[in-house]
XYZ file of C-alpha atoms in Angstrom:
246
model
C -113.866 94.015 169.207
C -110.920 96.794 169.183
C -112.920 99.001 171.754
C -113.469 96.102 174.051
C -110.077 94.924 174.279
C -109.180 98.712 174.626
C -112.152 98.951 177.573
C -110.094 95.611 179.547
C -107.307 96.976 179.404
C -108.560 100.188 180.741
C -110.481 98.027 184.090
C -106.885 96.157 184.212
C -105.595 99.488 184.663
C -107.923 101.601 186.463
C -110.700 99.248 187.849
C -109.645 96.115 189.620
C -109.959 95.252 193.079
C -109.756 93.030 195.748
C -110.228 92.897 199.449
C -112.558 95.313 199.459
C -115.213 95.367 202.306
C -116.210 99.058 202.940
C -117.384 100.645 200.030
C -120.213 103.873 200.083
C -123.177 103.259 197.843
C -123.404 106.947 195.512
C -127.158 107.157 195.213
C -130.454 110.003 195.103
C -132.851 111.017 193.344
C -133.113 110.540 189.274
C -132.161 114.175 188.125
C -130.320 115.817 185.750
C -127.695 117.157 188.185
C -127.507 113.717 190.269
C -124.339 112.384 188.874
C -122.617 116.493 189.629
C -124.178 116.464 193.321
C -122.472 113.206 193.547
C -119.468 114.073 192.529
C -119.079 117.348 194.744
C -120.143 115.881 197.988
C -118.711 112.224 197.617
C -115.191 114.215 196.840
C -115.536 116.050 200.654
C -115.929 112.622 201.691
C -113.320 111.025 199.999
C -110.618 114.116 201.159
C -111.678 113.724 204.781
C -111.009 110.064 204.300
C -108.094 111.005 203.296
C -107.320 113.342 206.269
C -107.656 110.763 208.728
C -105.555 107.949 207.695
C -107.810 106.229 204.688
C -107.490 105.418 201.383
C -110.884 105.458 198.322
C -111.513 105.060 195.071
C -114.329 106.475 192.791
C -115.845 102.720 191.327
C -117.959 103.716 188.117
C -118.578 99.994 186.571
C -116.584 97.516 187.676
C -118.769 96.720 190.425
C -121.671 94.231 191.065
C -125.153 95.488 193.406
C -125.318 92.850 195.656
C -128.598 92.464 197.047
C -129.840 93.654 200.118
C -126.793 96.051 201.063
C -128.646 99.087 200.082
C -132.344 100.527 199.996
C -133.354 102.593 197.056
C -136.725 104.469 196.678
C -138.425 104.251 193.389
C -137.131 107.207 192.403
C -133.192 106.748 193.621
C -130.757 105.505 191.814
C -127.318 104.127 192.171
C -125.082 106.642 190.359
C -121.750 104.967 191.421
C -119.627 103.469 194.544
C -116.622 104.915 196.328
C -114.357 101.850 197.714
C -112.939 102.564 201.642
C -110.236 101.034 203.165
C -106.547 100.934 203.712
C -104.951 100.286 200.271
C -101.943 98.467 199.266
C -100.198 102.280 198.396
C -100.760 105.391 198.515
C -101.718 105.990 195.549
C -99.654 106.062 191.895
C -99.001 109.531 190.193
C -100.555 109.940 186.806
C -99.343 112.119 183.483
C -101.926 115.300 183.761
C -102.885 118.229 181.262
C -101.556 121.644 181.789
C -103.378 124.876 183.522
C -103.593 126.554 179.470
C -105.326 123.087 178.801
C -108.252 123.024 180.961
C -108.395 126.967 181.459
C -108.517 130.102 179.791
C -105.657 131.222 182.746
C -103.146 134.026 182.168
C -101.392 136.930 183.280
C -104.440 138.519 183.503
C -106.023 136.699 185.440
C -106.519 136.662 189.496
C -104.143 134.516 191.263
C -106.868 133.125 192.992
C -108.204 131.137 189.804
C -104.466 130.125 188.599
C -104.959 128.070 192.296
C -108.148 126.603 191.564
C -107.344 125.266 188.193
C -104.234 123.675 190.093
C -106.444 122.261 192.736
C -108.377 120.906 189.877
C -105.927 119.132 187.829
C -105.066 116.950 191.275
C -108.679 115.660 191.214
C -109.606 112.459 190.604
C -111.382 111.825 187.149
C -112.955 108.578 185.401
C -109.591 107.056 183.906
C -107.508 110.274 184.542
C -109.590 111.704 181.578
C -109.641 115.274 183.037
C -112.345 116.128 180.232
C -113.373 120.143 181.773
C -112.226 123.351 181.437
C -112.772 126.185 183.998
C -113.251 129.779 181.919
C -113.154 133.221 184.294
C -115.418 136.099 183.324
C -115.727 139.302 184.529
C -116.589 140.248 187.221
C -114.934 137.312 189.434
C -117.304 134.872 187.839
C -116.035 131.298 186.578
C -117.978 129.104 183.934
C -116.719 125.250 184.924
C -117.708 122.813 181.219
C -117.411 119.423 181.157
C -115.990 118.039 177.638
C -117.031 114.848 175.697
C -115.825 111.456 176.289
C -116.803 107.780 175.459
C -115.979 106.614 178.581
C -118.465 108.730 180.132
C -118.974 110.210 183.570
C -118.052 113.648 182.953
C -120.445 115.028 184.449
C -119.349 113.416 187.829
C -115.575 114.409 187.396
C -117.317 117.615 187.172
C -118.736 117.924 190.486
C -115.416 116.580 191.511
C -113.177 119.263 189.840
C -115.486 122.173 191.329
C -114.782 120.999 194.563
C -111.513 120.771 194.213
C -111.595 124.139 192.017
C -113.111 125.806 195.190
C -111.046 124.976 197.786
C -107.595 125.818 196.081
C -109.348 128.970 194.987
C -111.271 130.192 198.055
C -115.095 130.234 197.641
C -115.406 133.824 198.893
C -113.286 134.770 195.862
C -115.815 134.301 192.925
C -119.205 133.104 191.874
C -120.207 130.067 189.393
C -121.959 131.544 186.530
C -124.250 129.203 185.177
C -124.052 128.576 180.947
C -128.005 128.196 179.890
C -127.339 125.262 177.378
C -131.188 123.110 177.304
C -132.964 126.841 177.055
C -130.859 128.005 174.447
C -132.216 126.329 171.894
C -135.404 127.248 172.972
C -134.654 131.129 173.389
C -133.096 130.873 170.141
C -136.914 129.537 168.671
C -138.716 132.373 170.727
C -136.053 134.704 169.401
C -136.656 133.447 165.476
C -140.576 133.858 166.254
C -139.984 137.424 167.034
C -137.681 138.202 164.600
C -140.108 136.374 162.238
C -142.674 138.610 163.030
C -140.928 142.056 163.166
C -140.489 140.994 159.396
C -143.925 140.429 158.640
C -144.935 143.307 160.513
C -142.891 145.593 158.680
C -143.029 144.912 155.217
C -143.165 147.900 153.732
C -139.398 148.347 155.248
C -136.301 146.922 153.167
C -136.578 143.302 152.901
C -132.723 143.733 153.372
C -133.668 145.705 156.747
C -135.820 142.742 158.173
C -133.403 139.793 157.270
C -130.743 141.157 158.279
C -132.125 142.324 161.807
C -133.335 138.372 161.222
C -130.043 137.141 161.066
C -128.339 139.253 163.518
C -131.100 137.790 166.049
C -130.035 134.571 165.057
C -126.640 134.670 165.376
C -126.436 136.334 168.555
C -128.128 133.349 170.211
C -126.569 130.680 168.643
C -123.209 131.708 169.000
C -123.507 133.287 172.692
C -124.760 131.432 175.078
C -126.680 132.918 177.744
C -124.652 133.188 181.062
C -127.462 133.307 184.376
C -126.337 132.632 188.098
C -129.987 130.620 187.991
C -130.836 127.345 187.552
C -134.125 127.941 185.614
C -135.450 129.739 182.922
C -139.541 130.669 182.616
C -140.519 131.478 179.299
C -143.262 133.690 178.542
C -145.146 134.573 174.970
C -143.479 138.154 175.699
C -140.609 138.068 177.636
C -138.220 135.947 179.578
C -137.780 135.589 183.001
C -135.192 134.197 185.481
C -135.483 132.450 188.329
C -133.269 131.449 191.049
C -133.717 128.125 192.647
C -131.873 127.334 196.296
């Protein structure tokens, strides 16, 4: 009962509307990455709206699907709605989280990512939840995580923040490095195979020896987590592989 009084109070807040007759219908293809795509490319939209006189807002649930005002394929889905139109204001200003916050930002860091974190805390998020945190590496590489929420849809602010991440930082500044979270846990099994089997393989060495080169194998996985500029990873029975998807 608490959380639903809690969740009215955040639509009375956040999520009411009226008058609205424009509105762009977020949809594509069931994937993984369909509510981040949506995010990044409905955000260009929504600045250039912006730009030339108009006002949006990101709807996540407090909308209906009317019938007959969109087309989906079998495979599409709607992953949210942007409202367009000329709004009452221009928007109100909301409390948001410092650079140290979302960022791993300092003095030693490029001035260039200092401006993309800033660029990113004026995004847009589901109910200002700002749940991300943009982490440079060397190299000019930056790792952008989305955090946990109940309200959901981080994965969408995600796309949004990147966006905004890139243009306050200038693209030809640095690369997105890509954290390998699903495969981890799957290196980390063909990594306890082979560790599993350098013990058996070897036991006439130190049973000390073996577990502990065990252990370090272990460890090393789970607590690292395998940074690509790839999309996919191909396992074989002997090695692994990376490949780059466009």
């Amino acid at each position: 009962m608490a959380s639903r009084v809690l969740w009215k109070a955040l639509l009375h807040i956040y999520g009411r509307f009226s008058g609205v007759n424009s509105y762009l219908v977020m949809a594509g293809k069931k994937t993984d990455d369909l509510d981040e795509k949506v995010g990044y490319y409905g955000e260009q939209i929504v600045l250039l709206a912006q730009t030339l006189g108009l006002n949006t807002c990101w709807v996540g649930v407090s909308y209906s699907k009317i019938p007959n005002t969109y087309v989906l394929e079998e495979d599409e889905k709607i992953a949210c709605y942007i409202s367009l139109g000329y709004g009452a204001n221009q928007g109100v200003s909301h409390k948001i989280k410092s650079v140290k916050e979302v960022s791993n930002a300092s003095e030693a860091t490029p001035k260039w990512f200092l401006d993309g974190v800033n660029a990113a805390l004026l995004a847009p998020t589901a109910v200002n939840q700002q749940k991300f945190f943009f982490e440079y590496t060397t190299g000019n590489k930056v790792i952008a995580k989305r955090g946990v929420s109940l309200v959901g849809y981080t994965q969408m602010d995600l796309g949004i923040v990147k966006y905004h991440f890139e243009v306050g930082a200038g693209k030809e500044n640095f690369e997105w490095s890509v954290i390998c979270v699903g495969e981890c846990s799957v290196l980390l099994l063909v990594f306890n195979s082979i560790s599993s089997n350098y013990s058996a393989a070897n036991t006439q060495k130190s049973t000390f020896a073996a577990n502990l080169f065990h252990t370090i194998v272990i460890i090393t996985i789970s607590a690292v987590f395998v940074e690509i500029t790839s999309q996919k990873a191909i396992l074989s029975n002997k090695k692994v592989l990376f490949r780059v998807i466009l």
